[in-house]
Short mmCIF file of C-alpha atoms in Angstrom, two decimals:
data_model
loop_
_atom_site.label_atom_id
_atom_site.label_comp_id
_atom_site.label_asym_id
_atom_site.label_seq_id
_atom_site.Cartn_x
_atom_site.Cartn_y
_atom_site.Cartn_z
CA MET A 23 -28.90 12.09 -8.86
CA GLY A 24 -30.83 12.24 -5.57
CA GLY A 25 -29.58 11.11 -2.16
CA PRO A 26 -31.62 7.86 -2.03
CA ALA A 27 -30.38 6.86 -5.48
CA ARG A 28 -26.77 7.49 -4.51
CA ALA A 29 -27.25 5.48 -1.31
CA PHE A 30 -28.74 2.57 -3.28
CA LEU A 31 -25.86 2.58 -5.76
CA GLY A 32 -23.40 2.74 -2.86
CA THR A 33 -24.99 -0.38 -1.39
CA LEU A 34 -24.68 -2.16 -4.76
CA ALA A 35 -21.01 -1.18 -4.93
CA VAL A 36 -20.37 -2.74 -1.54
CA LEU A 37 -22.25 -5.90 -2.50
CA ALA A 38 -20.12 -6.22 -5.58
CA LEU A 39 -17.09 -6.72 -3.33
CA LEU A 40 -18.54 -9.91 -1.85
CA PRO A 41 -17.54 -13.20 -3.40
CA ALA A 42 -20.27 -15.78 -3.89
CA SER A 43 -18.35 -18.26 -1.71
CA SER A 44 -18.25 -15.96 1.32
CA GLY A 45 -21.58 -17.08 2.72
CA CYS A 46 -23.00 -13.61 1.99
CA ALA A 47 -25.36 -14.22 -0.87
CA GLY A 48 -26.58 -10.70 -0.19
CA TRP A 49 -27.84 -8.20 2.36
CA PRO A 50 -31.25 -6.87 3.41
CA ALA A 51 -31.23 -4.05 0.86
CA GLY A 52 -31.68 -6.77 -1.74
CA GLY A 53 -33.77 -9.08 0.42
CA ARG A 54 -30.74 -11.29 1.11
CA ASP A 55 -29.31 -12.94 4.19
CA PRO A 56 -26.94 -11.19 6.65
CA VAL A 57 -23.32 -12.29 6.99
CA GLN A 58 -22.88 -15.09 9.53
CA GLY A 59 -20.07 -16.36 11.74
CA LEU A 60 -18.02 -13.22 12.40
CA ARG A 61 -16.10 -12.86 15.68
CA ILE A 62 -14.32 -9.81 17.11
CA VAL A 63 -11.59 -9.95 19.76
CA VAL A 64 -11.52 -7.01 22.20
CA PRO A 65 -8.02 -6.74 23.73
CA ASN A 66 -9.13 -5.07 26.97
CA THR A 67 -11.78 -5.44 29.67
CA PRO A 68 -15.51 -4.69 29.31
CA GLY A 69 -16.34 -0.99 29.44
CA GLY A 70 -13.19 0.27 27.73
CA GLY A 71 -12.94 2.11 24.43
CA TYR A 72 -12.21 -0.95 22.31
CA ASP A 73 -15.06 -2.83 23.97
CA THR A 74 -17.54 0.00 23.44
CA THR A 75 -16.55 0.40 19.80
CA ALA A 76 -16.71 -3.32 18.99
CA ARG A 77 -20.03 -3.94 20.75
CA THR A 78 -21.59 -0.84 19.18
CA ALA A 79 -20.46 -1.98 15.74
CA ALA A 80 -21.77 -5.52 16.32
CA ARG A 81 -25.13 -4.22 17.52
CA VAL A 82 -25.53 -1.87 14.54
CA MET A 83 -24.57 -4.62 12.09
CA ASP A 84 -27.23 -6.84 13.65
CA GLU A 85 -29.90 -4.11 13.72
CA THR A 86 -29.29 -3.20 10.07
CA GLY A 87 -29.05 -6.80 8.88
CA ILE A 88 -25.45 -6.42 7.68
CA ALA A 89 -24.29 -9.29 9.88
CA SER A 90 -26.10 -11.32 12.52
CA ASP A 91 -24.90 -12.78 15.81
CA VAL A 92 -21.46 -11.19 15.64
CA GLN A 93 -19.60 -12.58 18.65
CA VAL A 94 -17.57 -10.07 20.64
CA PHE A 95 -15.29 -11.46 23.33
CA ASN A 96 -12.72 -9.89 25.64
CA LEU A 97 -9.13 -11.08 25.82
CA PRO A 98 -7.31 -8.49 27.96
CA GLY A 99 -3.68 -8.45 28.97
CA ALA A 100 -0.35 -6.67 28.44
CA GLY A 101 -1.92 -3.51 27.07
CA GLY A 102 -3.68 -5.36 24.27
CA THR A 103 -0.75 -7.46 23.05
CA VAL A 104 -2.35 -10.68 24.34
CA GLY A 105 -5.19 -10.07 21.91
CA LEU A 106 -2.72 -9.14 19.18
CA GLN A 107 -0.83 -12.38 19.73
CA ARG A 108 -4.10 -14.32 19.47
CA ILE A 109 -4.87 -12.73 16.09
CA VAL A 110 -1.41 -13.48 14.73
CA ASP A 111 -1.66 -17.08 15.99
CA GLU A 112 -5.00 -17.50 14.17
CA ARG A 113 -3.31 -17.34 10.78
CA GLY A 114 -5.78 -17.90 7.95
CA ASN A 115 -8.92 -17.57 10.11
CA GLY A 116 -11.13 -15.39 7.95
CA ASP A 117 -13.98 -15.21 10.49
CA LEU A 118 -11.93 -13.49 13.22
CA ALA A 119 -10.84 -9.87 13.62
CA LEU A 120 -9.26 -7.68 16.30
CA GLN A 121 -10.68 -4.36 17.48
CA MET A 122 -7.49 -2.37 17.97
CA GLY A 123 -5.97 1.06 17.78
CA LEU A 124 -3.18 3.33 18.98
CA GLY A 125 -2.98 1.54 22.34
CA VAL A 126 -2.14 -1.82 20.82
CA VAL A 127 0.52 -0.23 18.62
CA GLY A 128 2.11 1.52 21.62
CA ALA A 129 1.97 -1.48 23.92
CA SER A 130 3.63 -3.69 21.33
CA HIS A 131 6.69 -1.40 21.44
CA VAL A 132 6.85 -0.76 25.20
CA ALA A 133 6.28 -4.41 26.10
CA LYS A 134 8.73 -5.52 23.40
CA ALA A 135 6.06 -7.94 22.22
CA LYS A 136 7.00 -10.76 19.89
CA VAL A 137 4.24 -9.66 17.53
CA SER A 138 3.38 -6.35 15.89
CA VAL A 139 0.51 -4.93 13.87
CA ALA A 140 2.72 -5.33 10.80
CA ARG A 141 1.99 -9.07 10.94
CA THR A 142 -1.79 -8.60 10.71
CA THR A 143 -4.10 -8.02 7.75
CA PRO A 144 -5.35 -4.41 7.87
CA ILE A 145 -9.11 -4.13 7.26
CA ALA A 146 -10.41 -0.68 8.25
CA ARG A 147 -9.80 2.36 10.39
CA LEU A 148 -13.14 3.32 11.94
CA ILE A 149 -13.09 6.26 14.31
CA GLU A 150 -10.97 8.88 16.02
CA GLU A 151 -11.61 10.28 19.48
CA ALA A 152 -10.15 13.22 21.34
CA GLY A 153 -8.79 12.70 24.81
CA ALA A 154 -9.94 14.70 27.81
CA VAL A 155 -8.60 15.95 31.11
CA VAL A 156 -11.21 14.94 33.67
CA VAL A 157 -11.71 15.60 37.42
CA ARG A 158 -14.42 14.81 39.94
CA GLU A 159 -17.13 17.42 40.24
CA ASP A 160 -15.90 18.38 43.73
CA SER A 161 -12.28 18.84 42.58
CA PRO A 162 -10.64 22.14 43.58
CA TYR A 163 -9.45 22.55 39.98
CA ARG A 164 -11.98 24.46 37.93
CA THR A 165 -9.82 25.10 34.84
CA VAL A 166 -7.04 23.20 33.13
CA ARG A 167 -4.66 26.09 33.82
CA GLN A 168 -5.30 25.75 37.57
CA LEU A 169 -4.64 22.03 37.37
CA ILE A 170 -1.44 22.44 35.35
CA GLY A 171 -0.21 25.04 37.84
CA ALA A 172 -0.66 22.61 40.72
CA TRP A 173 0.91 19.79 38.71
CA ARG A 174 3.96 21.92 37.92
CA ALA A 175 4.32 23.00 41.55
CA ALA A 176 4.38 19.44 42.84
CA PRO A 177 5.12 16.96 40.03
CA GLY A 178 4.81 13.41 41.27
CA ARG A 179 2.44 14.31 44.08
CA LEU A 180 -0.64 14.58 41.90
CA ARG A 181 -1.84 11.18 40.73
CA VAL A 182 -2.81 11.00 37.06
CA GLY A 183 -5.08 8.10 36.13
CA GLY A 184 -5.24 6.61 32.66
CA GLY A 185 -7.09 3.69 31.14
CA SER A 186 -4.10 2.13 29.41
CA SER A 187 -0.83 0.47 30.33
CA PRO A 188 2.54 2.04 29.40
CA GLY A 189 2.59 2.68 25.67
CA GLY A 190 -1.19 3.02 25.45
CA PRO A 191 -2.91 6.22 24.34
CA ASP A 192 -3.71 7.56 27.82
CA HIS A 193 -0.13 6.96 28.93
CA LEU A 194 1.37 8.54 25.80
CA LEU A 195 -1.00 11.49 26.12
CA THR A 196 0.00 12.02 29.76
CA MET A 197 3.70 11.91 28.87
CA GLU A 198 3.25 14.36 25.99
CA LEU A 199 1.14 16.66 28.15
CA ALA A 200 3.80 16.65 30.85
CA GLU A 201 6.47 17.57 28.33
CA ALA A 202 4.26 20.28 26.81
CA VAL A 203 3.87 22.04 30.19
CA GLY A 204 7.49 21.64 31.29
CA ILE A 205 7.27 18.59 33.56
CA ASP A 206 9.75 15.74 33.30
CA PRO A 207 7.61 12.79 32.15
CA ARG A 208 9.38 10.58 34.71
CA TRP A 209 7.65 12.64 37.43
CA ALA A 210 4.22 12.77 35.84
CA GLY A 211 2.66 10.49 38.47
CA TYR A 212 0.85 8.27 35.97
CA VAL A 213 -1.23 5.41 37.41
CA ALA A 214 -2.31 2.79 34.89
CA TYR A 215 -5.78 1.23 34.99
CA ASP A 216 -5.29 -1.07 32.02
CA GLY A 217 -8.55 -1.95 30.35
CA GLY A 218 -9.93 1.50 29.64
CA GLY A 219 -12.78 3.39 31.24
CA GLY A 220 -14.23 0.29 32.86
CA ASN A 221 -11.34 0.19 35.33
CA LEU A 222 -10.47 3.88 35.42
CA LEU A 223 -13.93 5.24 36.22
CA PRO A 224 -14.14 3.85 39.81
CA ALA A 225 -10.66 5.23 40.51
CA ILE A 226 -11.76 8.75 39.54
CA LEU A 227 -15.06 8.59 41.40
CA ASP A 228 -13.42 7.15 44.53
CA GLY A 229 -10.71 9.82 44.57
CA LYS A 230 -7.82 7.43 44.00
CA VAL A 231 -6.45 9.81 41.36
CA ASP A 232 -6.42 13.61 41.30
CA PHE A 233 -7.30 13.77 37.63
CA ALA A 234 -7.62 11.45 34.67
CA VAL A 235 -6.51 11.62 31.08
CA SER A 236 -8.53 9.42 28.76
CA GLY A 237 -11.07 9.37 25.95
CA PHE A 238 -14.05 11.49 26.97
CA GLY A 239 -16.52 9.14 25.30
CA GLU A 240 -15.99 6.52 28.00
CA PHE A 241 -17.33 8.89 30.68
CA LEU A 242 -20.11 10.74 28.91
CA ASP A 243 -22.84 9.40 31.22
CA GLN A 244 -20.96 10.54 34.34
CA ILE A 245 -20.10 13.87 32.75
CA ARG A 246 -23.71 14.51 31.80
CA GLY A 247 -24.82 13.28 35.22
CA GLY A 248 -22.63 15.83 36.98
CA GLN A 249 -20.26 13.38 38.66
CA LEU A 250 -17.27 14.35 36.52
CA ARG A 251 -16.09 17.60 35.00
CA VAL A 252 -14.01 17.95 31.83
CA LEU A 253 -11.39 20.69 32.03
CA ALA A 254 -10.16 20.39 28.45
CA THR A 255 -10.20 18.13 25.41
CA THR A 256 -7.10 17.27 23.41
CA GLY A 257 -8.20 17.46 19.77
CA ASP A 258 -7.71 20.26 17.29
CA ARG A 259 -11.24 21.58 17.81
CA PRO A 260 -13.99 21.43 20.48
CA VAL A 261 -16.22 18.35 20.50
CA GLU A 262 -19.98 18.58 20.07
CA PRO A 263 -21.02 16.46 23.09
CA LEU A 264 -19.10 18.82 25.41
CA PRO A 265 -20.30 22.35 24.64
CA GLY A 266 -18.22 25.07 26.23
CA VAL A 267 -15.25 22.83 27.06
CA PRO A 268 -12.01 24.31 25.68
CA THR A 269 -9.23 22.41 23.95
CA LEU A 270 -5.71 22.29 25.38
CA LYS A 271 -4.61 24.37 22.42
CA SER A 272 -7.17 27.11 23.06
CA SER A 273 -6.10 27.08 26.72
CA GLY A 274 -2.54 27.99 25.76
CA ILE A 275 -1.07 24.47 25.89
CA ASN A 276 0.68 23.52 22.65
CA LEU A 277 -0.57 19.96 22.25
CA VAL A 278 -3.05 18.20 19.96
CA PHE A 279 -3.61 14.47 20.52
CA ASP A 280 -6.22 12.12 19.05
CA ASN A 281 -6.75 8.41 19.62
CA TRP A 282 -8.01 6.12 16.84
CA ARG A 283 -9.55 2.65 16.54
CA GLY A 284 -9.66 0.18 13.70
CA VAL A 285 -9.98 -3.48 12.77
CA VAL A 286 -7.33 -5.95 11.63
CA ALA A 287 -7.59 -9.64 10.75
CA PRO A 288 -5.14 -12.52 11.12
CA PRO A 289 -2.30 -12.91 8.61
CA GLY A 290 -2.77 -15.23 5.68
CA ILE A 291 -6.54 -14.89 5.25
CA SER A 292 -7.94 -15.38 1.76
CA GLU A 293 -8.66 -12.46 -0.54
CA ALA A 294 -12.33 -13.46 -0.39
CA ASP A 295 -12.36 -13.13 3.41
CA ARG A 296 -10.51 -9.81 3.30
CA LYS A 297 -13.10 -8.48 0.86
CA ARG A 298 -15.92 -9.84 3.04
CA TRP A 299 -14.65 -7.98 6.14
CA THR A 300 -14.06 -4.83 4.09
CA ALA A 301 -17.55 -4.96 2.62
CA VAL A 302 -19.19 -5.56 6.00
CA LEU A 303 -17.38 -2.63 7.63
CA THR A 304 -18.02 -0.40 4.62
CA ALA A 305 -21.73 -1.15 4.88
CA LEU A 306 -21.55 -0.42 8.61
CA HIS A 307 -19.85 2.90 7.94
CA ASN A 308 -22.49 3.86 5.35
CA SER A 309 -25.46 3.06 7.60
CA ARG A 310 -27.50 5.82 9.21
CA ARG A 311 -27.48 4.01 12.55
CA TRP A 312 -23.68 4.01 12.68
CA LYS A 313 -23.59 7.70 11.83
CA ALA A 314 -26.00 8.28 14.74
CA GLU A 315 -23.67 6.34 17.02
CA LEU A 316 -20.76 8.55 15.94
CA VAL A 317 -22.72 11.59 17.10
CA ARG A 318 -23.87 9.92 20.34
CA HIS A 319 -20.36 8.91 21.38
CA GLY A 320 -18.61 11.99 20.04
CA TRP A 321 -16.49 9.90 17.66
CA THR A 322 -14.96 11.39 14.51
CA ASP A 323 -15.44 9.45 11.28
CA VAL A 324 -12.00 8.63 9.81
CA PHE A 325 -13.02 5.56 7.82
CA ALA A 326 -10.30 4.11 5.59
CA THR A 327 -9.67 0.68 4.07
CA GLY A 328 -7.19 -1.08 1.80
CA ASP A 329 -3.84 0.52 1.04
CA THR A 330 -4.88 3.76 2.74
CA PHE A 331 -5.31 2.04 6.10
CA ARG A 332 -2.24 -0.15 5.52
CA SER A 333 -0.08 2.96 4.93
CA TYR A 334 -1.60 4.65 7.96
CA LEU A 335 -0.69 1.66 10.16
CA VAL A 336 2.91 1.78 8.95
CA GLN A 337 3.08 5.51 9.66
CA GLN A 338 1.54 5.12 13.12
CA ASP A 339 3.88 2.26 14.00
CA LYS A 340 6.91 4.40 13.19
CA ARG A 341 5.49 7.46 14.95
CA VAL A 342 4.83 5.51 18.15
CA ALA A 343 8.21 3.75 18.02
CA ASP A 344 9.94 7.14 17.76
CA LEU A 345 7.85 8.58 20.61
CA VAL A 346 8.50 5.59 22.86
CA ALA A 347 12.24 5.94 22.22
CA GLN A 348 12.12 9.71 22.83
CA LEU A 349 10.37 9.24 26.17
CA GLY A 350 12.79 6.49 27.22
CA LEU A 351 10.01 3.90 27.52
CA GLU A 352 11.80 1.15 25.60
#
């Protein structure tokens, strides 16, 4: 069976998930109307990783006719747990979802939040993104080994910027990196710019931090424009948008770290609404425009729904809880 035929049958399979009462009588592939009334909470400020992911997804859904007028709104605070609390409080609201990820899981443990991801309805894991060690173009550090040498020689004197509060991915990555190179995490010199790249970028460009540890995708424009330089990425393999940039592992540092982002809904939503969100995000994942966005942002496709994503959330929650305890962040 040819590619177009498989794609058409895949679309039909997704449509079959939609109940007639969901307001989604069909999608453009069958000359039907897009889904209406969806809203996505972003638990950090504009310009961060969650914000970029949610707004990209909403735009692609609109452009492809999967869903129209998807409302994306920011509700930052407490490392993402303010947004998490909102989702849990919206019990039964099948039109609302939270763009979340590792940072929300970590913050819920460090902040001892009253809510956890275990109280949400898992919908889909979307993407994974490697972190990066980034400096200004005029930084004296030309390689990650030079930077680590200076960091080891004077721990606490070098300021490390990250786009997440304690427990978030940039913070956890910094702590793990410090441990991997023999620095006591308590002396790592981490400075939090909660809200992601939107708050961290000015700090790097203005020289308020000596280097930054964050997702590279948030700074691609500045990297390509020559304002920032990436010394290393943190994934298991090099990333396509950054040719020639080594990984930490290939630079002799025994650490692999990836961030991930997904979508959860409030507790207590109907099975029809859960299927509607799953079908919408499955159609998004299968679209050519979304695949193009993955390439443009350097995101890795790790799409998973249903029990697979639910099990992954449980595993991540335990992993982060253990790491937070190990680093004494509780």
